[in-house]
Short mmCIF file of C-alpha atoms in Angstrom, two decimals:
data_model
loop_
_atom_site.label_atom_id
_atom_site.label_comp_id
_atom_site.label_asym_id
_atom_site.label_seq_id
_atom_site.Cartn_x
_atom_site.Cartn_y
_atom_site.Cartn_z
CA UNK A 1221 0.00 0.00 0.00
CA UNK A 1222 2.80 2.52 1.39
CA UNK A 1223 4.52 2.10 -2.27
CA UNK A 1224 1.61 2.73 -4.21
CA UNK A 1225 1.00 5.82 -2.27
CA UNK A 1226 4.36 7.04 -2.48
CA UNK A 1227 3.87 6.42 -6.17
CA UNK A 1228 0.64 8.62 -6.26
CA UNK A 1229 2.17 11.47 -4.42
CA UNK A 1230 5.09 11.45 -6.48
CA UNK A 1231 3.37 11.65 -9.58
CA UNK A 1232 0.40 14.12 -8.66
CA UNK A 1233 2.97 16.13 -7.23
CA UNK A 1234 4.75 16.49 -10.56
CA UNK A 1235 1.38 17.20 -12.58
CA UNK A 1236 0.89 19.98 -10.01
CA UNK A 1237 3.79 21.47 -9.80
CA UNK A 1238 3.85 24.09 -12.38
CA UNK A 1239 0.13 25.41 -11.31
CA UNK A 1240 1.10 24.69 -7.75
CA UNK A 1241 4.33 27.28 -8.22
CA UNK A 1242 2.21 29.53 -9.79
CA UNK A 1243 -0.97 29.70 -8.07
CA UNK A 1244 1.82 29.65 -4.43
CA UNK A 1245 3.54 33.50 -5.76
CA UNK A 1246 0.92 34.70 -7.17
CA UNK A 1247 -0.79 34.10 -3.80
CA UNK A 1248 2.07 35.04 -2.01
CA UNK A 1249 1.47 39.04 -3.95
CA UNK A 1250 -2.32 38.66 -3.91
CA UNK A 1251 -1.58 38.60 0.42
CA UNK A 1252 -0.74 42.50 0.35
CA UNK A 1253 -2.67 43.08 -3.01
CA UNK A 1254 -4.36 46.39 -1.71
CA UNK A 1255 -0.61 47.60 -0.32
CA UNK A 1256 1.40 46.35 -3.57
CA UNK A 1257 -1.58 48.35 -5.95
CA UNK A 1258 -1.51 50.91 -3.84
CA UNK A 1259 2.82 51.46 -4.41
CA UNK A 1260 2.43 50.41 -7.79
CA UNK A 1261 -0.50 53.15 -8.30
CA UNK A 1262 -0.98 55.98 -5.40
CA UNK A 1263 -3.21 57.82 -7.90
CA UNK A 1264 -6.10 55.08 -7.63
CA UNK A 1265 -5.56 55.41 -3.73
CA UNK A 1266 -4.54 59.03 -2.56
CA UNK A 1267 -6.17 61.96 -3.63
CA UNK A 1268 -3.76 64.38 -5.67
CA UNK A 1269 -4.98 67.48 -3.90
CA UNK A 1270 -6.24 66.37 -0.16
CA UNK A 1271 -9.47 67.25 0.86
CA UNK A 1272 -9.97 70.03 2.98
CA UNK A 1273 -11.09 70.30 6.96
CA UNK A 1274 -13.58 71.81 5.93
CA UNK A 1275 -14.89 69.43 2.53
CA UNK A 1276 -17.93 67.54 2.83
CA UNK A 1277 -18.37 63.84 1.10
CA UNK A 1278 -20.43 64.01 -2.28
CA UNK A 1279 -23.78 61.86 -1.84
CA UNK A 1280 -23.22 58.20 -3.60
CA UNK A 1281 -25.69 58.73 -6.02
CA UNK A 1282 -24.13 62.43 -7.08
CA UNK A 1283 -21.05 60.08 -7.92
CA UNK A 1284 -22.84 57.33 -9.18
CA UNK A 1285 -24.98 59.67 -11.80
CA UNK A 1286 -21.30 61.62 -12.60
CA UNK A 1287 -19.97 57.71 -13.74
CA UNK A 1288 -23.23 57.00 -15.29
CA UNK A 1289 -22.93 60.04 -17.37
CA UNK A 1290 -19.07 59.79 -17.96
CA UNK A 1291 -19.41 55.86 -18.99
CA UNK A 1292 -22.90 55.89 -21.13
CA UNK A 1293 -22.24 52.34 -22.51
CA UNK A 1294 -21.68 51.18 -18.59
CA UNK A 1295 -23.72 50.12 -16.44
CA UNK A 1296 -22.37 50.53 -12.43
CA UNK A 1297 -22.55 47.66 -10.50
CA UNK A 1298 -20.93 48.67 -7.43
CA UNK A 1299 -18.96 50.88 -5.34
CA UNK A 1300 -15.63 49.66 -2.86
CA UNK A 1301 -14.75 51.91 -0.01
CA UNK A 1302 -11.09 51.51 1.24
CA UNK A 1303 -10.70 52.02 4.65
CA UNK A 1304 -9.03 55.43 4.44
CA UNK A 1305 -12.21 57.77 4.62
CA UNK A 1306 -10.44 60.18 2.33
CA UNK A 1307 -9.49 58.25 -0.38
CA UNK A 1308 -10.80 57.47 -3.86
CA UNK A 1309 -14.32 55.12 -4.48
CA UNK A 1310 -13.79 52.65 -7.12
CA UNK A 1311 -16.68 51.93 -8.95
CA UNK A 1312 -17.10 48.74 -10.93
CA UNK A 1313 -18.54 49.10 -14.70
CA UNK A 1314 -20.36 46.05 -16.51
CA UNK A 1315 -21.33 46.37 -19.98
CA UNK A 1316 -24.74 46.96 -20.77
CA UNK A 1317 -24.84 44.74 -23.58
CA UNK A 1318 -25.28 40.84 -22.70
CA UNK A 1319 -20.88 39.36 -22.76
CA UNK A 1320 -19.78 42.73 -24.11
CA UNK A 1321 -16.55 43.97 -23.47
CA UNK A 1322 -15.38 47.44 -22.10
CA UNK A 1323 -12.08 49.26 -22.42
CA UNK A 1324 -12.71 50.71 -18.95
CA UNK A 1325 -14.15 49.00 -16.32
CA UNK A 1326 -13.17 50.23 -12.60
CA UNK A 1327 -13.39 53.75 -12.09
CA UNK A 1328 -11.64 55.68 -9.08
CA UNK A 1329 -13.73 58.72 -7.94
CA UNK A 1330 -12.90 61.41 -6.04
CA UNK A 1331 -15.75 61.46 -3.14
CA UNK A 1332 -15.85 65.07 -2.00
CA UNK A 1333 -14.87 66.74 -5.98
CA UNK A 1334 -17.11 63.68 -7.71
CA UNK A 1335 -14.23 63.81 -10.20
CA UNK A 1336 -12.73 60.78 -12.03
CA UNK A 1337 -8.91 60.40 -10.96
CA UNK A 1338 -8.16 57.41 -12.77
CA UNK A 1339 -9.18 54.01 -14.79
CA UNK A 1340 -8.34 50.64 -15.70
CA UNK A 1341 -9.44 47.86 -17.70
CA UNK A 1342 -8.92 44.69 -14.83
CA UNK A 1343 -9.30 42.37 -17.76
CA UNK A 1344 -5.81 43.51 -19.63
CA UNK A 1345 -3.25 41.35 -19.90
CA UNK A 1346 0.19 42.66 -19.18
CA UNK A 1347 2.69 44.10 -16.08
CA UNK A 1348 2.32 47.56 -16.65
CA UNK A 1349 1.53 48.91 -13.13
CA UNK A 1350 -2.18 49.69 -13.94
CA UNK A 1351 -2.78 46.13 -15.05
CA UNK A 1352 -0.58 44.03 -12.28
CA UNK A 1353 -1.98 43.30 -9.42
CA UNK A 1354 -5.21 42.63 -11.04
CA UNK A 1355 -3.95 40.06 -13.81
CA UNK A 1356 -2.28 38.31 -11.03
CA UNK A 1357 -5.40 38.09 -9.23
CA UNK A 1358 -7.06 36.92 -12.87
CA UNK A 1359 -4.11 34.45 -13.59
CA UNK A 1360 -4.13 32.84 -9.51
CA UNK A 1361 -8.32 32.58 -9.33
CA UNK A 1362 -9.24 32.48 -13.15
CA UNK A 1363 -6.56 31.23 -14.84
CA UNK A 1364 -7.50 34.14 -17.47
CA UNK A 1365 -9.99 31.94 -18.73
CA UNK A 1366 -12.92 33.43 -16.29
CA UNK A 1367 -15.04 30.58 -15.35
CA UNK A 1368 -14.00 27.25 -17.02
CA UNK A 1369 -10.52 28.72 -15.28
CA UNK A 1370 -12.27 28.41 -11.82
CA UNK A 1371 -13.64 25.09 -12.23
CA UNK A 1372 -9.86 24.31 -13.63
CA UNK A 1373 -8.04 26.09 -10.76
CA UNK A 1374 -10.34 24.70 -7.94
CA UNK A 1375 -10.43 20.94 -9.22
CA UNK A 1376 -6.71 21.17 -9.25
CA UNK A 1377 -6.69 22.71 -5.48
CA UNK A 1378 -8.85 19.42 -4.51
CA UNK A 1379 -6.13 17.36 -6.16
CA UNK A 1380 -3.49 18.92 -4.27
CA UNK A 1381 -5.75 18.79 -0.94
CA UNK A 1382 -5.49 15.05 -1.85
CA UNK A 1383 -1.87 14.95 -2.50
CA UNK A 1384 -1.02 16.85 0.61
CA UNK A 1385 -2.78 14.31 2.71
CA UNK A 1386 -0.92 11.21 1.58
CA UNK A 1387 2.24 13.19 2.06
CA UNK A 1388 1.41 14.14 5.66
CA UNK A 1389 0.74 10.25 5.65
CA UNK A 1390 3.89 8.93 4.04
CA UNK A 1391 5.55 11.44 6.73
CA UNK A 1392 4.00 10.72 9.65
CA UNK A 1393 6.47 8.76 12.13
CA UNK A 1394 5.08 5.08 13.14
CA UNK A 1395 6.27 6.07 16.83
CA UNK A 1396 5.99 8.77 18.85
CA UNK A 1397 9.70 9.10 19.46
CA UNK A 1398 10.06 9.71 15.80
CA UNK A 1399 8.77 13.12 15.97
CA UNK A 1400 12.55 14.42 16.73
CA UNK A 1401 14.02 12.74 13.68
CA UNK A 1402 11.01 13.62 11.09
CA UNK A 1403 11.21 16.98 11.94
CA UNK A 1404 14.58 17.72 12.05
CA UNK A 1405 17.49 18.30 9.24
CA UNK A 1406 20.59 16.30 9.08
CA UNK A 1407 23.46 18.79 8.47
CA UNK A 1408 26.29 17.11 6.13
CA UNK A 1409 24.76 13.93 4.96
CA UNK A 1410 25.40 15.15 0.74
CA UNK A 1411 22.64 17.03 -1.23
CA UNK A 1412 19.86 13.93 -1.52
CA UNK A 1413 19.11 13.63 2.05
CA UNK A 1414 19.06 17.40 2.37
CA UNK A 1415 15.87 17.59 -0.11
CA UNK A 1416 14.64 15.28 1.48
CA UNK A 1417 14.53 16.08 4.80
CA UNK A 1418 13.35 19.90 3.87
CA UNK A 1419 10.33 18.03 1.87
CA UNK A 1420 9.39 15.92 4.28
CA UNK A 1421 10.19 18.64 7.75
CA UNK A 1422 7.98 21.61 5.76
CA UNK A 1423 5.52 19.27 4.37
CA UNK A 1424 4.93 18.49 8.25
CA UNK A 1425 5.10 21.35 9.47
CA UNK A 1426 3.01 23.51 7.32
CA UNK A 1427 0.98 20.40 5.48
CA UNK A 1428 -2.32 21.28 6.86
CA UNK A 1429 -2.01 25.13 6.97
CA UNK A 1430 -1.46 24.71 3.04
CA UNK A 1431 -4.33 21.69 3.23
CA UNK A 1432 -6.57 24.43 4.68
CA UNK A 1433 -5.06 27.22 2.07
CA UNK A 1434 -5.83 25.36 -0.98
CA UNK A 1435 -9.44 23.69 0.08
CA UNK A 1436 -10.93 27.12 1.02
CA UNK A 1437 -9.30 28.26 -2.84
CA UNK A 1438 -11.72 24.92 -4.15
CA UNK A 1439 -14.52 25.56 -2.14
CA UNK A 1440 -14.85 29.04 -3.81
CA UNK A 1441 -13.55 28.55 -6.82
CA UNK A 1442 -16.62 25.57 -7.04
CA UNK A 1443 -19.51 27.61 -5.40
CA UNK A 1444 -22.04 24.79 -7.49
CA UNK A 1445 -20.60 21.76 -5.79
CA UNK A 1446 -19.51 22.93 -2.35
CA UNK A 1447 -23.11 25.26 -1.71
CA UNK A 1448 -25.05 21.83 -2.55
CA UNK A 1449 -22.97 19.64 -0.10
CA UNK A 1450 -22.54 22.56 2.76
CA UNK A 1451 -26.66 23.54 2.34
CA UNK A 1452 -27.08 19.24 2.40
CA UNK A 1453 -25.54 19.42 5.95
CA UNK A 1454 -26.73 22.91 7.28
CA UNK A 1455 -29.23 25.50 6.09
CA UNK A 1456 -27.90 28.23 3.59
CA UNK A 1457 -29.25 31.83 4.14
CA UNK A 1458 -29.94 32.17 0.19
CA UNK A 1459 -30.46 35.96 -0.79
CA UNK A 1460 -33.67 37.48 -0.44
CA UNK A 1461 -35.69 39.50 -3.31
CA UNK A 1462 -36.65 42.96 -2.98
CA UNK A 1463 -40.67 43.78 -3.98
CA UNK A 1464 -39.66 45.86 -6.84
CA UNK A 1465 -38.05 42.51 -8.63
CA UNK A 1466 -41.82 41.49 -8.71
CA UNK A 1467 -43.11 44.84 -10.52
CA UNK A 1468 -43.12 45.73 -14.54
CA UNK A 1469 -41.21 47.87 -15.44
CA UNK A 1470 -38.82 47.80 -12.22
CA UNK A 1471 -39.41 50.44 -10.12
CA UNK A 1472 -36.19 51.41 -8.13
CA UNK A 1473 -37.79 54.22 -5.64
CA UNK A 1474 -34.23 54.50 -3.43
CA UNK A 1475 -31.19 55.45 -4.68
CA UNK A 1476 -27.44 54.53 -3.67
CA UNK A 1477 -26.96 56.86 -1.01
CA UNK A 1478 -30.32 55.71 0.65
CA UNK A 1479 -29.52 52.45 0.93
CA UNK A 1480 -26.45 53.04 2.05
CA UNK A 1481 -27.72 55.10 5.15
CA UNK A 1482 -30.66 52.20 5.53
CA UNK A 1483 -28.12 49.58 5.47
CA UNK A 1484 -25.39 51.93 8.05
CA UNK A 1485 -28.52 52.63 10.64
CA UNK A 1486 -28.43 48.50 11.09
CA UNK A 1487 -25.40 48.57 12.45
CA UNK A 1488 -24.31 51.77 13.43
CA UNK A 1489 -20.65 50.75 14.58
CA UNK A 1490 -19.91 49.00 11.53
CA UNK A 1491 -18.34 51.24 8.21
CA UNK A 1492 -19.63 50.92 4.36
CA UNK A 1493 -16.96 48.45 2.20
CA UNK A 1494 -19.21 47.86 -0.66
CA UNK A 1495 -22.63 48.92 -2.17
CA UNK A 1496 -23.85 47.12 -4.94
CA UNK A 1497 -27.27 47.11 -6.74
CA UNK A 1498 -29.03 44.04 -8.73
CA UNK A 1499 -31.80 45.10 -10.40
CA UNK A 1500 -33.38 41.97 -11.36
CA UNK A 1501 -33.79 41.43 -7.43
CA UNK A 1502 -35.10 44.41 -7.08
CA UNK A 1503 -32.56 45.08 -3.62
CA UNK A 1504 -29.56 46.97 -2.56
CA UNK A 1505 -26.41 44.87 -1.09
CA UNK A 1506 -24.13 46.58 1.29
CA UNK A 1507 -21.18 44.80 2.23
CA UNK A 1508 -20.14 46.44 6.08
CA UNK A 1509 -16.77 46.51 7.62
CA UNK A 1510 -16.81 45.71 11.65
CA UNK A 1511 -14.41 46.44 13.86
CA UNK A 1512 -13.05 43.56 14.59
CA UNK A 1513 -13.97 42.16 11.01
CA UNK A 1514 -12.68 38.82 9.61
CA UNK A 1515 -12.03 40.46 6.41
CA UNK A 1516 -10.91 43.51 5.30
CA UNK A 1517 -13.54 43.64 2.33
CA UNK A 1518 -16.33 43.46 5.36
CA UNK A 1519 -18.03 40.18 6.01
CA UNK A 1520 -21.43 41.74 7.33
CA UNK A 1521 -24.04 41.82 3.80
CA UNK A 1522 -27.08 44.10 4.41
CA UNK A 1523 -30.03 43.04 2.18
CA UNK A 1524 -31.84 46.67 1.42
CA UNK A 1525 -35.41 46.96 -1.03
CA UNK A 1526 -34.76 49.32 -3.30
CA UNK A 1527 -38.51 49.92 -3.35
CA UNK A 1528 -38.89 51.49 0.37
CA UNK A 1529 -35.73 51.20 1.61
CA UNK A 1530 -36.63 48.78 4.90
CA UNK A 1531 -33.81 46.36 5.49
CA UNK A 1532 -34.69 42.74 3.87
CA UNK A 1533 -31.56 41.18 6.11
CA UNK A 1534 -28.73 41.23 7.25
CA UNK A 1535 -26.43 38.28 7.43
CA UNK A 1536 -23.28 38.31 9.29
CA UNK A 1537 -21.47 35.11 9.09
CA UNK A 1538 -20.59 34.75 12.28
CA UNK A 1539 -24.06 35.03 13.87
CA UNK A 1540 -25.81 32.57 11.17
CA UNK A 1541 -26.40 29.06 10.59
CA UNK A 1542 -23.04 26.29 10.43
CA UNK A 1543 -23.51 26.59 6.94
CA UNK A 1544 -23.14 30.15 6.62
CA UNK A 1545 -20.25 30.68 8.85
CA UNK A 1546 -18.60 27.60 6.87
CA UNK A 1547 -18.93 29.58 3.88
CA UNK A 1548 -18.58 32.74 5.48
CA UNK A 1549 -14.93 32.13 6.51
CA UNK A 1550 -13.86 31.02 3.70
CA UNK A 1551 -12.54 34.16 2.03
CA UNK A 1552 -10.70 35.28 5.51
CA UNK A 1553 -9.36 31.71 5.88
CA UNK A 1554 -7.66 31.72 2.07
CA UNK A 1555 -6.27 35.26 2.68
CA UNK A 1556 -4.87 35.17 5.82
CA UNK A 1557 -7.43 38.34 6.57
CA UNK A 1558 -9.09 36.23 9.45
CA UNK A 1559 -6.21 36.83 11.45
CA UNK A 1560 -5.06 40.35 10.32
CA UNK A 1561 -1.33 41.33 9.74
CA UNK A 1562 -0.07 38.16 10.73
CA UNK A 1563 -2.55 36.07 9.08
CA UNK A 1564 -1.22 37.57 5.35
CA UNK A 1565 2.32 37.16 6.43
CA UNK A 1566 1.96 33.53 7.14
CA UNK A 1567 -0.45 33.13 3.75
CA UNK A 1568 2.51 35.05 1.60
CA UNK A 1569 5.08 32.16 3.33
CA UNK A 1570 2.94 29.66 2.14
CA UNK A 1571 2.54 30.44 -1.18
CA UNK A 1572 6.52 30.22 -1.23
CA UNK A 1573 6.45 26.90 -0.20
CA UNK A 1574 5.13 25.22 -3.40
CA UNK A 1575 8.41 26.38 -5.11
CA UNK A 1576 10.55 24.52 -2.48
CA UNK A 1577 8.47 21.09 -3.16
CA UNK A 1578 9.02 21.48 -6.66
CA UNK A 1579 12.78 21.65 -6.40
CA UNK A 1580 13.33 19.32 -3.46
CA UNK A 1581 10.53 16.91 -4.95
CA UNK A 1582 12.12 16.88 -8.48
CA UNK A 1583 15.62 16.62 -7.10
CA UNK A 1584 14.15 13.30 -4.90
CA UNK A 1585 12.42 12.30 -8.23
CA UNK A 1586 15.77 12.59 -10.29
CA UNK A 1587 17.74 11.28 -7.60
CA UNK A 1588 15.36 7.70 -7.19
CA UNK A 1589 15.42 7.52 -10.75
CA UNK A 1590 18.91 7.55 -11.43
CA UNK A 1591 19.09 4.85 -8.66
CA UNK A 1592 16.59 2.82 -9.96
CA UNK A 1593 18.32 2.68 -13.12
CA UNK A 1594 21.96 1.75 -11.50
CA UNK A 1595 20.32 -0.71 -9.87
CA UNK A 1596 18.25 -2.31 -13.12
CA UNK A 1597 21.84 -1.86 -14.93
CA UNK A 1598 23.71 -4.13 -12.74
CA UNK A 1599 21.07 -6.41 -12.00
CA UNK A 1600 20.99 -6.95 -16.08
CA UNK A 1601 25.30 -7.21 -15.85
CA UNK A 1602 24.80 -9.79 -12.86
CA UNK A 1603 22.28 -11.62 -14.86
CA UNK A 1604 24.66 -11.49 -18.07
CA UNK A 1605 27.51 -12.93 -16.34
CA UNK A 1606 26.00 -15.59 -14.87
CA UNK A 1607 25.15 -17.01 -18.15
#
């Protein structure tokens, strides 16, 4: 049994490891990805001339009819607030026709001036600063192929959940006083022994902190198979409709800044991250930011009508059913956000790690190989000389 698994491992790993690499740095970016754009493009974060003491905050739907009329082939779907009060909105754009394409499609807005300070197409392909961050976040979740590269990218995370397991298996010592030699590096015993202790000492180490990493990246990278199983086991708080979703022609009686102040007066401690507005559901959803948040993208969604304004619900993960705090957490878990600072220092190590397997694994590969093949050679010269 223990050779066949060593077998699988070996070979799954090697399938992996090129996606593995990639999907472990560009994670180890996408950790600090609001710090690294915000370096790599202060415009879409700072405000070129700082508001004054004295400046007042333009009403959401004064910047939200400014981007309408800037962007007549867009349609807004949302607004992001950063966590500096001061800074920029950025607005997300979707085309009004059905798959069309935009050359613009995230807008940064200056709140108090309700001028545009700058634009980018997320979709481009390329490293100029404008475009980096956001193709690595493309080329980790997506694989740039949208969603047939999610259902790629999270069947391969399962796979490596799977090949991570029978590693911490193959590693595990049969006796408890093993512990000191499995996790421990033997210092001038030649190059082969050194890969191979590092595999094996990480793998144990940090096996189920990547375990946890990479099934959180499946389980929302596969929302249609994990919601079914999760909402099998627990009940799923699905999103409510609004009344106006029931009327013809949609009648949307409260606008952005409404909502927002409907969905703030819920939870009065808690700060706007997100407002976005479906109009086929006829409702408002306002992501909210608490203090002690799991994620820095809020966690907290406030269900608003955007016929009257009353609040339809609010769902905090954290206060819900088992199902939605599974699914709740998963976002935080996969960032390292759940645990702040700290938490995205320890994610960005662990998207190094992936690199290390593939050397140390290939070198143990080459190095059982080569072996393997001494050994068939003079097994072949023994048998030849016996005859």
């Amino acid at each position: 049994m223990r050779h066949w698994l060593v077998k699988l491992h070996r070979y799954s790993g090697l399938l992996l490891s090129l996606f593995l690499v990639m999907a472990g740095l560009t994670g180890a970016a996408l950790a600090f990805n609001d710090d690294i754009d915000a370096w790599l493009n202060p415009q879409f974060y700072h405000l070129a001339v700082p508001a004054s003491a004295t400046s007042s905050r333009q009403p959401v739907d004064v910047l939200a009819a400014r981007i309408e009329h800037d962007y007549p082939h867009a349609r807004l779907a949302f607004f992001a607030m950063g966590q500096d009060a001061a800074a920029p909105l950025q607005a997300k754009l979707r085309s009004r026709k059905p798959n069309g394409e935009l050359p613009v499609d995230t807008v940064f807005i200056d709140p108090f001036s309700a001028t545009v300070v700058g634009e980018r197409n997320t979709k481009a392909v390329g490293l100029a600063p404008q475009n980096l961050m956001p193709f690595l976040f493309r080329l980790h979740r997506y694989l740039l192929l949208d969603k047939p590269g999610a259902i790629i990218s999270g069947s391969l995370g399962l796979l490596w959940v799977a090949t991570l397991l029978i590693g911490f298996a193959l590693a595990w010592p049969k006796h408890r006083n093993g512990w000191g030699k499995a996790l421990s590096i033997k210092r001038g015993a030649g190059s082969f022994r050194l890969m191979y202790d590092l595999h094996r000492t990480v793998g144990l180490v940090a096996g189920i902190l990547l375990v946890i990493t990479a099934f959180t990246g499946a389980v929302m990278n596969l929302p249609d198979v994990a919601r079914p199983l999760v909402s099998s086991l627990s009940v799923l708080t699905p999103p409510p409709k609004g009344s106006a979703a029931e009327s013809q022609p949609k009648v949307l009686q409260i606008n952005w800044q409404q909502a927002l102040a409907a969905a703030q007066a819920s939870m009065p401690l808690a700060t706007p991250a997100r407002i976005a507005r479906d109009e086929k559901r006829g409702i408002y959803q306002v992501r909210l930011r608490k203090p002690d948040d799991i994620q820095d993208g809020g966690s907290v969604r406030v269900f608003i009508d955007a016929a009257d304004g009353h609040v339809l619900r609010a769902l905090d993960p954290l206060k819900g059913s088992a199902g939605d705090t599974f699914m709740g957490v998963q976002y935080g878990l996969h960032t390292g956000q759940i645990l702040g600072l700290p938490g995205k220092i320890l994610v960005a190590f662990l998207g190094l790690l992936p690199l290390l397997f593939m050397i140390t694994g290939i070198a143990i590969w080459l190095q059982k190989r080569k072996s393997e093949t001494l050994a068939r050679a003079r097994r072949l010269h023994l048998a030849s000389m016996a005859q």
